[in-house]
CSV table of C-alpha atoms (C1' of nucleotides) in Angstrom, one decimal:
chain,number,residue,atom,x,y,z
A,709,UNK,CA,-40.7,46.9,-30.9
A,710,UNK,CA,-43.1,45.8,-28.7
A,711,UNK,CA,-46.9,45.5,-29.2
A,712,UNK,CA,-48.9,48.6,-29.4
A,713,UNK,CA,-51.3,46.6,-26.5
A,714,UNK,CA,-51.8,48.1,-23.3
A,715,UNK,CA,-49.2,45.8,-21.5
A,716,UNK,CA,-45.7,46.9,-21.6
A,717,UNK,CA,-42.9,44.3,-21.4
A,718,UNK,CA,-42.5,44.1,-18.0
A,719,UNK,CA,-39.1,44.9,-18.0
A,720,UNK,CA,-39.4,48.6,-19.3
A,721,UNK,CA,-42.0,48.8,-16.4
A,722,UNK,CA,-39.8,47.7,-14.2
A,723,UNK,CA,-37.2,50.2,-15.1
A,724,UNK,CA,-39.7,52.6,-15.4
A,725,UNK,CA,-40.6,52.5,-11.9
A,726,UNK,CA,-36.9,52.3,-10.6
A,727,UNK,CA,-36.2,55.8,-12.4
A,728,UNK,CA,-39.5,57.4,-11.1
A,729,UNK,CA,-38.4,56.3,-7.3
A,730,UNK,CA,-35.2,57.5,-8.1
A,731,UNK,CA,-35.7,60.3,-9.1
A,732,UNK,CA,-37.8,60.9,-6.3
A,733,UNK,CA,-34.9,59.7,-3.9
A,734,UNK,CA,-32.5,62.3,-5.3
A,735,UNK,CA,-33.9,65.0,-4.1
A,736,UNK,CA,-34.1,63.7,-0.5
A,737,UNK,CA,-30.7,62.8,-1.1
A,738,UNK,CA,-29.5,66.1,-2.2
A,739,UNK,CA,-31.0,68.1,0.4
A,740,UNK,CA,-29.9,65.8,3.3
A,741,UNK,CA,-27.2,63.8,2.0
A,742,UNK,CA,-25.5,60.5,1.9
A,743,UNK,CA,-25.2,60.1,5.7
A,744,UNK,CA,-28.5,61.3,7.0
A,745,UNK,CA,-30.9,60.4,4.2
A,746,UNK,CA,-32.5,57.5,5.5
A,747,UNK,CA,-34.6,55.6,3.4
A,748,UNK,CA,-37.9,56.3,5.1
A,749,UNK,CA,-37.0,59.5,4.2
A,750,UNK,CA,-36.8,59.2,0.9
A,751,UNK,CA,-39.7,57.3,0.8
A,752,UNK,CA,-42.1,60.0,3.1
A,753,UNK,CA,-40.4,62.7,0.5
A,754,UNK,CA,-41.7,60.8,-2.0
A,755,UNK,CA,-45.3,58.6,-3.4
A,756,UNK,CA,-43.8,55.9,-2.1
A,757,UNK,CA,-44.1,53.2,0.8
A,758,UNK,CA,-40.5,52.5,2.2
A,759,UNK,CA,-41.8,49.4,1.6
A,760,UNK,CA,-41.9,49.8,-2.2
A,761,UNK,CA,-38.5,51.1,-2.5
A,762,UNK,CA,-37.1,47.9,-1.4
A,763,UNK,CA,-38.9,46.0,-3.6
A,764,UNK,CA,-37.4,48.0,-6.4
A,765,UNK,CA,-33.9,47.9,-5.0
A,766,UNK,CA,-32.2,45.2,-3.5
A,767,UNK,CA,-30.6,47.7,-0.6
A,768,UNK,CA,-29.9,51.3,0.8
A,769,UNK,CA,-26.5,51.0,-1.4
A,770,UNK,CA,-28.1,49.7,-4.5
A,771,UNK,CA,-30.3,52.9,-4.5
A,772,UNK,CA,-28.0,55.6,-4.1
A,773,UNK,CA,-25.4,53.9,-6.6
A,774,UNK,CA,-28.5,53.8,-9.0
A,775,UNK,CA,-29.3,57.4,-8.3
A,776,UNK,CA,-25.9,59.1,-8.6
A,777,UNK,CA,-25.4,57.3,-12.1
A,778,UNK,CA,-28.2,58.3,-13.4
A,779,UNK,CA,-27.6,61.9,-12.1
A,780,UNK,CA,-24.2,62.1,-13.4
A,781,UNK,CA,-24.9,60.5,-16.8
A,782,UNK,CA,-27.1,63.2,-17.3
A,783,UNK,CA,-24.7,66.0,-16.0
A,784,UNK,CA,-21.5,64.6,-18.2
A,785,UNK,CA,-23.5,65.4,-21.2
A,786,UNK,CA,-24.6,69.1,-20.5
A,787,UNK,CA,-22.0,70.6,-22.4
A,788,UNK,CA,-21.9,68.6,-25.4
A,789,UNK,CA,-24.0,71.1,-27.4
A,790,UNK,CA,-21.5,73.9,-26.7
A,791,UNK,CA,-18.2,72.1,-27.7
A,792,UNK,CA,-20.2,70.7,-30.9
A,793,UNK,CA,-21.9,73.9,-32.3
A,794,UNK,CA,-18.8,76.7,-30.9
A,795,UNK,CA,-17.4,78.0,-33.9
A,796,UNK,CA,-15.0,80.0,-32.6
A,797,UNK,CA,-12.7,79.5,-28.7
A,798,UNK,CA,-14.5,82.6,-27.0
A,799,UNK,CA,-17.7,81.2,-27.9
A,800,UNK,CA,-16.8,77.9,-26.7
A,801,UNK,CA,-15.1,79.5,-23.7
A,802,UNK,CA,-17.9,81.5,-22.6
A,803,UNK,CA,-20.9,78.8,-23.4
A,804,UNK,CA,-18.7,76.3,-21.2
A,805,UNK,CA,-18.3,78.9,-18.2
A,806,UNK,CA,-22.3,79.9,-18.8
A,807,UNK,CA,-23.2,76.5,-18.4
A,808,UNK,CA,-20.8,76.0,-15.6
A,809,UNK,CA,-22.3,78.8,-13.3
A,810,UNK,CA,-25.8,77.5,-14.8
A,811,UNK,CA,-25.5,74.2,-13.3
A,812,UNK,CA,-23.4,75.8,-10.5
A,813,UNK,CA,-26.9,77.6,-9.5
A,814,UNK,CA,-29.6,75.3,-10.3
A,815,UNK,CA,-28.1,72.2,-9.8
A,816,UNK,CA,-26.0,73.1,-6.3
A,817,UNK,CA,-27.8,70.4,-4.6
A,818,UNK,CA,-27.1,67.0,-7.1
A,819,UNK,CA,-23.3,68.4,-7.3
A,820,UNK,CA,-23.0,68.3,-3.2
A,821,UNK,CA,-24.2,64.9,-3.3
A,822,UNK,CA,-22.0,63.8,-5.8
A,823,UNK,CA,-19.0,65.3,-4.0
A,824,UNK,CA,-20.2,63.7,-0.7
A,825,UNK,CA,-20.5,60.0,-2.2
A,826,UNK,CA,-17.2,60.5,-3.9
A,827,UNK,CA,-15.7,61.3,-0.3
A,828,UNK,CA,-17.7,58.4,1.4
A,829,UNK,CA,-16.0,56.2,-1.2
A,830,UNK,CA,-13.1,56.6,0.4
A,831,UNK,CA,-14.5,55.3,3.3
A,832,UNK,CA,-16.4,52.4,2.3
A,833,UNK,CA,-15.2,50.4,-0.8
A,834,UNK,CA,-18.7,49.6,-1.9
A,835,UNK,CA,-18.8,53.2,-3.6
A,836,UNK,CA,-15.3,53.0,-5.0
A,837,UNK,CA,-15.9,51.3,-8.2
A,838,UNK,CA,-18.8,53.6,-9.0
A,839,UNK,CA,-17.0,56.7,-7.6
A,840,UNK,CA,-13.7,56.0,-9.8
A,841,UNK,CA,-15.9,55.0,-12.8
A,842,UNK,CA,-17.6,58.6,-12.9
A,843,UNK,CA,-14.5,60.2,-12.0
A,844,UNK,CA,-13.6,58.6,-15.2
A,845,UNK,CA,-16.5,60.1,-17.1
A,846,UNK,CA,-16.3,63.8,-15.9
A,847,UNK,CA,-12.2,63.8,-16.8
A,848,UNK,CA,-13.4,62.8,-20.8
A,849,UNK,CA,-16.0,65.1,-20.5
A,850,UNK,CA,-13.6,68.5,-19.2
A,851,UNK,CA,-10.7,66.5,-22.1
A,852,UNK,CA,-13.7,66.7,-24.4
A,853,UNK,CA,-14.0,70.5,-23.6
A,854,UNK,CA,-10.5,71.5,-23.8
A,855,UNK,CA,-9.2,69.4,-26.6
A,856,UNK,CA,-11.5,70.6,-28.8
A,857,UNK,CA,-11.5,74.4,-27.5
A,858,UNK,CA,-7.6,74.0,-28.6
A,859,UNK,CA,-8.4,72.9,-31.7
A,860,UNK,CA,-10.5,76.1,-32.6
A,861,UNK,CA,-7.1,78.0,-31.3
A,862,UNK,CA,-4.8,76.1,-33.7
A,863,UNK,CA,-3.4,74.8,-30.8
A,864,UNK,CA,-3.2,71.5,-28.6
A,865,UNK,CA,-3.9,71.3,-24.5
A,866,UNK,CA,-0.8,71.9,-22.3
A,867,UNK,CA,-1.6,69.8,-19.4
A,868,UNK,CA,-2.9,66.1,-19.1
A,869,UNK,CA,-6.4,65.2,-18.9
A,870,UNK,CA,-6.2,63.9,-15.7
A,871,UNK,CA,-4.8,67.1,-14.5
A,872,UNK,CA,-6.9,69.7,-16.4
A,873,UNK,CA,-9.5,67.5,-14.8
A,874,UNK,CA,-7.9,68.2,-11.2
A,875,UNK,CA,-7.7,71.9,-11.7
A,876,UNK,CA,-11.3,72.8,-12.8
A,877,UNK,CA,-13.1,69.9,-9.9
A,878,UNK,CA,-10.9,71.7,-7.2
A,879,UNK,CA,-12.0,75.3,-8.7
A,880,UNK,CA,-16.0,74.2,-9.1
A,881,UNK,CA,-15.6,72.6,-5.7
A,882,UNK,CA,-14.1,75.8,-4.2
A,883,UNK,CA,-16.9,77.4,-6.0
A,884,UNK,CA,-19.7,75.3,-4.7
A,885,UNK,CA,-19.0,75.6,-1.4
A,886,UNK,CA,-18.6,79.8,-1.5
A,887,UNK,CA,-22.4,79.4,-3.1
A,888,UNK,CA,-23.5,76.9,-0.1
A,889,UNK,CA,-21.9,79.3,2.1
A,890,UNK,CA,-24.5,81.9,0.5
A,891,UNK,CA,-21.4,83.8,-1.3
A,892,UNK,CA,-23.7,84.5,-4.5
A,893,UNK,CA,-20.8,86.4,-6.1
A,894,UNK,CA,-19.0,83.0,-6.7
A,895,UNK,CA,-20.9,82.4,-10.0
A,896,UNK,CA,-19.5,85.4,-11.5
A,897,UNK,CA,-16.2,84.8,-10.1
A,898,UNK,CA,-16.1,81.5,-11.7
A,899,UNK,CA,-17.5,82.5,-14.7
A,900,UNK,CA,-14.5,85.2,-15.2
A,901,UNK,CA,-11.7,82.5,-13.9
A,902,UNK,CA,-13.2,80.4,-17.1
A,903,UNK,CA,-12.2,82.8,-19.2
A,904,UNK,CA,-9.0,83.7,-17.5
A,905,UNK,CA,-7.5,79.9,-16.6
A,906,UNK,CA,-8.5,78.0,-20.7
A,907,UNK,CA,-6.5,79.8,-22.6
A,908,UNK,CA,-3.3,79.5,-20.1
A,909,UNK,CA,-4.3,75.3,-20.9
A,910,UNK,CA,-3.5,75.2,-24.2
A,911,UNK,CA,0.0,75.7,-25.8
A,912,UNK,CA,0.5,76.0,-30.2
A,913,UNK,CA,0.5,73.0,-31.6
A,914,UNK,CA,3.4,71.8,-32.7
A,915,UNK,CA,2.0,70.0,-35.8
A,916,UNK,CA,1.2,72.2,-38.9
B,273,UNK,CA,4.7,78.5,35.4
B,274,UNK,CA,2.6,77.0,37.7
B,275,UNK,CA,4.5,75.3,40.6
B,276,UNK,CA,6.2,72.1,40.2
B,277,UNK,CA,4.5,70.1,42.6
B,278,UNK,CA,2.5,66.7,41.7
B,279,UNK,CA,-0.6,68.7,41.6
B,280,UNK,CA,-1.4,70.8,38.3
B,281,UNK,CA,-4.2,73.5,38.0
B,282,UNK,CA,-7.0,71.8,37.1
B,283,UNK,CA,-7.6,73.1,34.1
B,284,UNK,CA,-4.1,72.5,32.1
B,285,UNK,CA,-5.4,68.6,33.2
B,286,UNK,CA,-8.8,69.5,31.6
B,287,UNK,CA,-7.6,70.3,28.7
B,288,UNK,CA,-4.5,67.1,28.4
B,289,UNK,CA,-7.3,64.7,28.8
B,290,UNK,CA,-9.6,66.7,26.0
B,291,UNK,CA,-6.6,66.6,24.1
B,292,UNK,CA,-5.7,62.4,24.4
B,293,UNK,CA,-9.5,61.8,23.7
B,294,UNK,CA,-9.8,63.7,20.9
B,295,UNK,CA,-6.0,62.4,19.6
B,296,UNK,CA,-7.7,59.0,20.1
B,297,UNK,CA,-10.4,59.5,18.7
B,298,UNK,CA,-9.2,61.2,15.5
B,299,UNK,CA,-7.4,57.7,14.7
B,300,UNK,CA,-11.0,56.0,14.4
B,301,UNK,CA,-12.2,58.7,12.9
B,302,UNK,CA,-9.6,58.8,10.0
B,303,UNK,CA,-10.6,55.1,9.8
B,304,UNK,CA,-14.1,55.0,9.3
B,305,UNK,CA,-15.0,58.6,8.5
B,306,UNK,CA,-17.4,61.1,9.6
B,307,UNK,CA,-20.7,59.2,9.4
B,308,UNK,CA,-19.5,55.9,10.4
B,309,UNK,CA,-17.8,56.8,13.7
B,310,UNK,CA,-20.2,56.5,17.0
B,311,UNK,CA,-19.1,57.8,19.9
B,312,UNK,CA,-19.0,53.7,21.2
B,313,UNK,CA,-16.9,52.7,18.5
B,314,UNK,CA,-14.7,55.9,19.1
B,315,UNK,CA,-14.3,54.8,22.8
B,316,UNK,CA,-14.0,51.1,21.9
B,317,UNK,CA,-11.0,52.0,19.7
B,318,UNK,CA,-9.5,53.9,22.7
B,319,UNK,CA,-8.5,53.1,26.1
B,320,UNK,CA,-11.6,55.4,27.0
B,321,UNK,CA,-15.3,54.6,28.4
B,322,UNK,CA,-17.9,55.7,26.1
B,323,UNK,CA,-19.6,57.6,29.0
B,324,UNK,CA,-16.0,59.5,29.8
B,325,UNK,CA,-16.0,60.8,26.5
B,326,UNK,CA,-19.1,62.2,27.1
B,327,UNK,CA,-18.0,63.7,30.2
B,328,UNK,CA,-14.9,65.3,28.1
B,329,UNK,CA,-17.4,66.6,25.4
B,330,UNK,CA,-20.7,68.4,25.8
B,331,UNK,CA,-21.4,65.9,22.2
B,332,UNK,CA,-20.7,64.4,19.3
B,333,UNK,CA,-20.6,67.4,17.2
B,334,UNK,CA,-17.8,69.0,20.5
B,335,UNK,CA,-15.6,65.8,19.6
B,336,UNK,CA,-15.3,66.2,16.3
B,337,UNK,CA,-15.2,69.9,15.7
B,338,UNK,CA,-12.4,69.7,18.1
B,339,UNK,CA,-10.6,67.0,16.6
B,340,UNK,CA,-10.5,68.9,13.0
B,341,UNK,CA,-9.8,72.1,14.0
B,342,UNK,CA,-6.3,70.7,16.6
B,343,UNK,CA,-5.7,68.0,13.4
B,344,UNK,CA,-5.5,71.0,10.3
B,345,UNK,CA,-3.7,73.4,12.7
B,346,UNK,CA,-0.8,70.9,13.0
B,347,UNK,CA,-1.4,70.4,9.4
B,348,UNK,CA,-1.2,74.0,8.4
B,349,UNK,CA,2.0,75.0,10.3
B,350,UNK,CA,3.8,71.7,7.9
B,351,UNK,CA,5.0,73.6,5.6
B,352,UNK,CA,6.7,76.7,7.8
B,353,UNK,CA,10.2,75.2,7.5
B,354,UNK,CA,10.1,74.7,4.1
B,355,UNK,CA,9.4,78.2,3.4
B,356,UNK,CA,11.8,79.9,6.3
B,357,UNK,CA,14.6,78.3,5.2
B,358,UNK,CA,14.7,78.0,1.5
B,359,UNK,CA,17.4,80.2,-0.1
B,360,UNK,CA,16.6,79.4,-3.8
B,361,UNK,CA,13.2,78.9,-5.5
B,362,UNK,CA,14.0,75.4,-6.6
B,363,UNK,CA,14.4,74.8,-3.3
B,364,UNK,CA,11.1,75.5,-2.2
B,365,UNK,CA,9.5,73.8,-4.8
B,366,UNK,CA,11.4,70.8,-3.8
B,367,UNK,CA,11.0,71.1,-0.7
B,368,UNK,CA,7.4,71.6,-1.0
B,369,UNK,CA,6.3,69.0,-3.1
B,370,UNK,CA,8.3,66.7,-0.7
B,371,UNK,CA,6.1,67.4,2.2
B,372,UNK,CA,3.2,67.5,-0.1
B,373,UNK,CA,3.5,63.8,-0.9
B,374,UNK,CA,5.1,62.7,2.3
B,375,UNK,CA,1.6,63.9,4.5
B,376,UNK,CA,-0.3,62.4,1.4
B,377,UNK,CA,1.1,59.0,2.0
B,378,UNK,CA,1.6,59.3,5.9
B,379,UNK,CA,-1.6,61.1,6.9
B,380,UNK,CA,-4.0,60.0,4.1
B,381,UNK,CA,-6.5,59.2,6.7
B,382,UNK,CA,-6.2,62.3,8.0
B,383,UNK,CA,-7.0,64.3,4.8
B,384,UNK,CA,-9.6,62.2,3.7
B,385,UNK,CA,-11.6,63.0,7.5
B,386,UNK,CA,-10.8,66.5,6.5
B,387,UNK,CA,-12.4,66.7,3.0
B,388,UNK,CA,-15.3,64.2,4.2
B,389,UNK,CA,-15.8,66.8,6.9
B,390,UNK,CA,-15.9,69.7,4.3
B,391,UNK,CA,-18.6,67.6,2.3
B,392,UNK,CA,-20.6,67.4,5.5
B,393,UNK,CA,-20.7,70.8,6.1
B,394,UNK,CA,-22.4,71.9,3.0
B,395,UNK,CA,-25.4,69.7,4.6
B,396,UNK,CA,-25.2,70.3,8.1
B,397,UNK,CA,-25.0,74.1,9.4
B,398,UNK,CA,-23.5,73.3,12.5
B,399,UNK,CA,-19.8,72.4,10.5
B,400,UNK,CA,-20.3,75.3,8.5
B,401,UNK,CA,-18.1,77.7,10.1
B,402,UNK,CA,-15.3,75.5,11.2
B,403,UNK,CA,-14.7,74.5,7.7
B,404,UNK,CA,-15.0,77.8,6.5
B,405,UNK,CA,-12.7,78.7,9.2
B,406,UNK,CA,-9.8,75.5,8.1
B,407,UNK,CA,-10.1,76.7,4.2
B,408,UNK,CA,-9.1,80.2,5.4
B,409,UNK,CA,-6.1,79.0,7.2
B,410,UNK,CA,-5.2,76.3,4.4
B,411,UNK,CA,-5.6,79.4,1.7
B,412,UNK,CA,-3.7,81.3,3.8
B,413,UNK,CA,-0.9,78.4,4.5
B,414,UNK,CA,-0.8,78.1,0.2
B,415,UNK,CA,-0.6,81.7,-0.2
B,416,UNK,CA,2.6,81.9,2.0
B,417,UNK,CA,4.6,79.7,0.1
B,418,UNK,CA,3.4,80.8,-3.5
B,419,UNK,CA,4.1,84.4,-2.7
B,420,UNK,CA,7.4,83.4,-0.6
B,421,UNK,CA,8.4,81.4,-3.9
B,422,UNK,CA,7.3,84.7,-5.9
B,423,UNK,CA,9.7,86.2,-3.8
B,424,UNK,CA,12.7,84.2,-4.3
B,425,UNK,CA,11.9,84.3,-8.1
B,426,UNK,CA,12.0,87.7,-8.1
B,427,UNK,CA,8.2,87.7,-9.2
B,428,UNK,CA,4.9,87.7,-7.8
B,429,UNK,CA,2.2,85.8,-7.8
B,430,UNK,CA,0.1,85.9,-10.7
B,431,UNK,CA,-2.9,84.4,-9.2
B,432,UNK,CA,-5.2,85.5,-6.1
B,433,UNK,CA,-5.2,83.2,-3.1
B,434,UNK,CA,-8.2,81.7,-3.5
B,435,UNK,CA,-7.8,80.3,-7.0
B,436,UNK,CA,-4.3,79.0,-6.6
B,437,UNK,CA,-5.4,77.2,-3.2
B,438,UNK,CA,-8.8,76.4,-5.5
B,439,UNK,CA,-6.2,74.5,-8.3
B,440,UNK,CA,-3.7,73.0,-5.5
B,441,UNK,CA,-6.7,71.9,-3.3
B,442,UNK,CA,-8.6,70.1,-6.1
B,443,UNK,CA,-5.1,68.4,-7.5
B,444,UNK,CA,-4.0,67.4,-4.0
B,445,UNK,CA,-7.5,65.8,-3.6
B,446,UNK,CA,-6.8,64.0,-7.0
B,447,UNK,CA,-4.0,62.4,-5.7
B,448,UNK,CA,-5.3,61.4,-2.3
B,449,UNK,CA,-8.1,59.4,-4.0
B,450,UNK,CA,-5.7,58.1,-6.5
B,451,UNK,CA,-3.7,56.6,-3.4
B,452,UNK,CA,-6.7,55.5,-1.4
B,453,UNK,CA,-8.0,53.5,-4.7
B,454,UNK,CA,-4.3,51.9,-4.5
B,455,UNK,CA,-2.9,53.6,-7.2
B,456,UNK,CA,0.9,54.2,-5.9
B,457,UNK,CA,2.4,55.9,-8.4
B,458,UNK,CA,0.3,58.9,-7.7
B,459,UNK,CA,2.8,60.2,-5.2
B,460,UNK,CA,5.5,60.8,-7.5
B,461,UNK,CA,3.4,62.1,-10.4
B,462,UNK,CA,2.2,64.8,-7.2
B,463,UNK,CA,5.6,65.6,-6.6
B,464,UNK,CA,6.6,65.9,-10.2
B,465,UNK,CA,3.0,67.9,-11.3
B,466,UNK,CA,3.9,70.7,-8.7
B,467,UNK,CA,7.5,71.2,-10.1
B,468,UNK,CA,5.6,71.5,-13.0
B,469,UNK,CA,2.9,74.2,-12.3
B,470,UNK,CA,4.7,76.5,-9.5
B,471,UNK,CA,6.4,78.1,-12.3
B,472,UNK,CA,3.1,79.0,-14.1
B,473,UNK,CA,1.8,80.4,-11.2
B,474,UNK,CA,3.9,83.2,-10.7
B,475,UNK,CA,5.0,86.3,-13.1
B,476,UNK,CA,8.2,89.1,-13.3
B,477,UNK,CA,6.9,91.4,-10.9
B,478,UNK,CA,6.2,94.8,-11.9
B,479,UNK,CA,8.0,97.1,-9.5
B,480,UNK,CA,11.7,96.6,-9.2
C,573,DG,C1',-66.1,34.9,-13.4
C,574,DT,C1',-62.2,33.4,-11.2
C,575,DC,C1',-57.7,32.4,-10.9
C,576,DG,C1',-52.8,33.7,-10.4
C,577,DG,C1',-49.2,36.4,-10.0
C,578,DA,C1',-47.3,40.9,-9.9
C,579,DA,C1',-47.3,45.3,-7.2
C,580,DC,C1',-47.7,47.3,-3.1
C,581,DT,C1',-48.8,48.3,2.2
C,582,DT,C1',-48.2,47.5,6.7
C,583,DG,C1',-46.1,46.2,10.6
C,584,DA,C1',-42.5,44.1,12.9
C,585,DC,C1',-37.7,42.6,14.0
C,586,DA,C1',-33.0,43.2,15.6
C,587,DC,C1',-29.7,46.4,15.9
C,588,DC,C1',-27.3,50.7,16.6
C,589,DT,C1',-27.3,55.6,17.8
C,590,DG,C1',-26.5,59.9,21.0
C,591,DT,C1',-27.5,61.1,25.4
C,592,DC,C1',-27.7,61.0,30.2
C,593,DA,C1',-28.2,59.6,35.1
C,594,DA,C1',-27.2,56.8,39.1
C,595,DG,C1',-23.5,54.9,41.4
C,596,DG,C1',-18.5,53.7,42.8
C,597,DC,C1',-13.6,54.6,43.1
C,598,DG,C1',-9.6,57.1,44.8
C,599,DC,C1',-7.2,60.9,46.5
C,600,DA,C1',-6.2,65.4,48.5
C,601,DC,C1',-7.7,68.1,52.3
C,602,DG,C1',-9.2,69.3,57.0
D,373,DC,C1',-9.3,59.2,60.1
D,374,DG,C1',-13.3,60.7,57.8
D,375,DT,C1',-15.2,63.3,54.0
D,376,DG,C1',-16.1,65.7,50.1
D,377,DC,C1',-15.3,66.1,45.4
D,378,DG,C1',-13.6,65.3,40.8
D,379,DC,C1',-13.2,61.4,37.8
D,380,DC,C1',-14.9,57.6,35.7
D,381,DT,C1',-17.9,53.1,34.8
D,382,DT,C1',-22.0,51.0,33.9
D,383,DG,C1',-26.4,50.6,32.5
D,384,DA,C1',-30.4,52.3,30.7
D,385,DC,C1',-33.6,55.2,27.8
D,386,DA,C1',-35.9,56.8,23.6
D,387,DG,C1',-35.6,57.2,19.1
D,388,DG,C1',-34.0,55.9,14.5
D,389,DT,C1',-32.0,52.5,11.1
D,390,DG,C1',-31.9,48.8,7.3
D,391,DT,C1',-34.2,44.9,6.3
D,392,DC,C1',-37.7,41.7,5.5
D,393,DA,C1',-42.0,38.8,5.7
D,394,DA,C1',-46.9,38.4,5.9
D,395,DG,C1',-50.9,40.2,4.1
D,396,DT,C1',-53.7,43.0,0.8
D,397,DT,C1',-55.0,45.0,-3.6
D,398,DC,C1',-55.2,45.1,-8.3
D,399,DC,C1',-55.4,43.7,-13.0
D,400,DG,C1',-54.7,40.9,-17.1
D,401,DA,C1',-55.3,36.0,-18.8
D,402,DC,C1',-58.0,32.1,-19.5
DNA sequence: GTCGGAACTTGACACCTGTCAAGGCGCACG
DNA sequence: CGTGCGCCTTGACAGGTGTCAAGTTCCGAC
């Protein structure tokens, strides 16, 4: 694309730089959250002047909105290997509920953030359109997950997207908070409601 | 109990003027959320000096620990009728879903200070135990009507209490954003979604 | 070499926050 | 009629916040 030279087009090191401070700024944000991560913060958490991280983004808001996409782009796609290589629904069943408690442990910290901007959002109307658009992504991704564990069963989902999406948020959540709590038995508990709750979602098809 | 001269034991006034602060002050806080809310605006929103609040409360962290905990145990007891008096399980389901979306659309504001709350408190200790202490009584509150509508089935519950408050909690959430991004039609689709899962969420009991 | 603009630092501004202390009001009691 | 005490108001303090502008450094281009 561009030249081999040195110089970069400015505009991938522009971007560049935005993901490096935000990247940075996530992890203040995860550990203190929306409310009380201020961006001085961020920046003494970080290699950064607070100065620096204003000249990257235009505002506190622009920041955070750029940091939670960016986080949850990444997250939406973690189980895309299991639903493409399963073979069979228990392997699909038990790679999704591995990857579940996975993420559940190492990851405890971005998914508190996310559900704290997502209940901010209800607050201030800045964070709606972002909140509802991710919303959006995680409910394809657990419709990917489903739809396609019912297809291995010869069968179709029994529930809506919307609502399959609604049951397994309110268990994780339930779950997340038992491991903030310092309940460490909740990963195995959720692992084992996986595999209890799927195969009560789907229903034989009626087709073929 | 005491006598029923002008003059009241100081304490019972103690606790009436706690109790019209923090009534006050939940309004603002329903409005604005967790973070948002300073004890000033609080006070501005009331008929309350900033300073008498103060006086009322040893702090900020007093106020609002006390306004959740006297707002959810109101909220808990909402459903006592509905399961004291049913005769028939379709009744309680009815019944059920009918307060469900009736405090969805007349106390949004309400829940939405009570989940934002919950958020809080997985990164500040300090809310840790009260919201630990509101999900027991709200699990507990779910559990009563489940197993009562077990019981008029002639069934039993075929879930434990912390997954089926885990499922109702995350769907109830579902619909309370829904509402708050304007999205009306989520109340009915609440109402008609629990007729739909109670059913599932019970079995034939075994003994009998 | 030097010029110019991008990248960054530093320091400051204006505002808001929780907290508290000094003072005034009113009312029951002696 | 004082007078003491609970109740409340007002004002202030110290610290933290987002934001921005002036100045400095750096590095490629000519």
């Amino acid at each position: 694309m561009a030249s081999a030279s040195g110089r970069r087009p400015p505009a991938d090191k522009y971007d560049e730089r935005r993901r490096a401070i935000a990247e940075s700024a996530t992890r203040t944000l995860g550990e203190l959250g929306y409310a009380r991560a201020s961006l001085r913060e961020i920046a003494n958490n970080s290699d950064f002047s607070h100065g620096v991280v204003h000249y990257y983004f235009k505002d506190k808001h622009d920041l955070i909105v750029y940091c939670v996409r960016e986080l949850k782009t990444v997250c939406v796609r973690r189980y895309d290997g299991v639903v493409a290589d399963s073979r069979t629904p228990d392997e699909l069943v038990t790679g999704f509920a591995d990857e579940l408690a996975d993420t559940l442990k190492e990851e405890a910290s971005m998914h508190r953030l996310w559900y704290d901007v997502r209940s901010q959002s209800m607050f201030e109307e800045r964070l709606r359109d972002v909140a509802t658009e991710i919303d959006g992504w995680l409910e394809q991704m657990i419709w990917r997950i489903v739809s396609r564990y019912a297809e291995l069963a010869g069968a179709e989902p029994a529930l809506p997207p919307s609502v399959l999406y609604g049951i397994l948020d309110g268990l994780f959540q339930q779950a997340l908070i038992a491991v903030t709590r310092g309940h460490d038995g909740a990963l195995d508990e959720l692992r084992e409601l996986v595999h209890q709750l799927l195969p009560t979602m789907i229903r034989p098809s009626l087709t073929t």
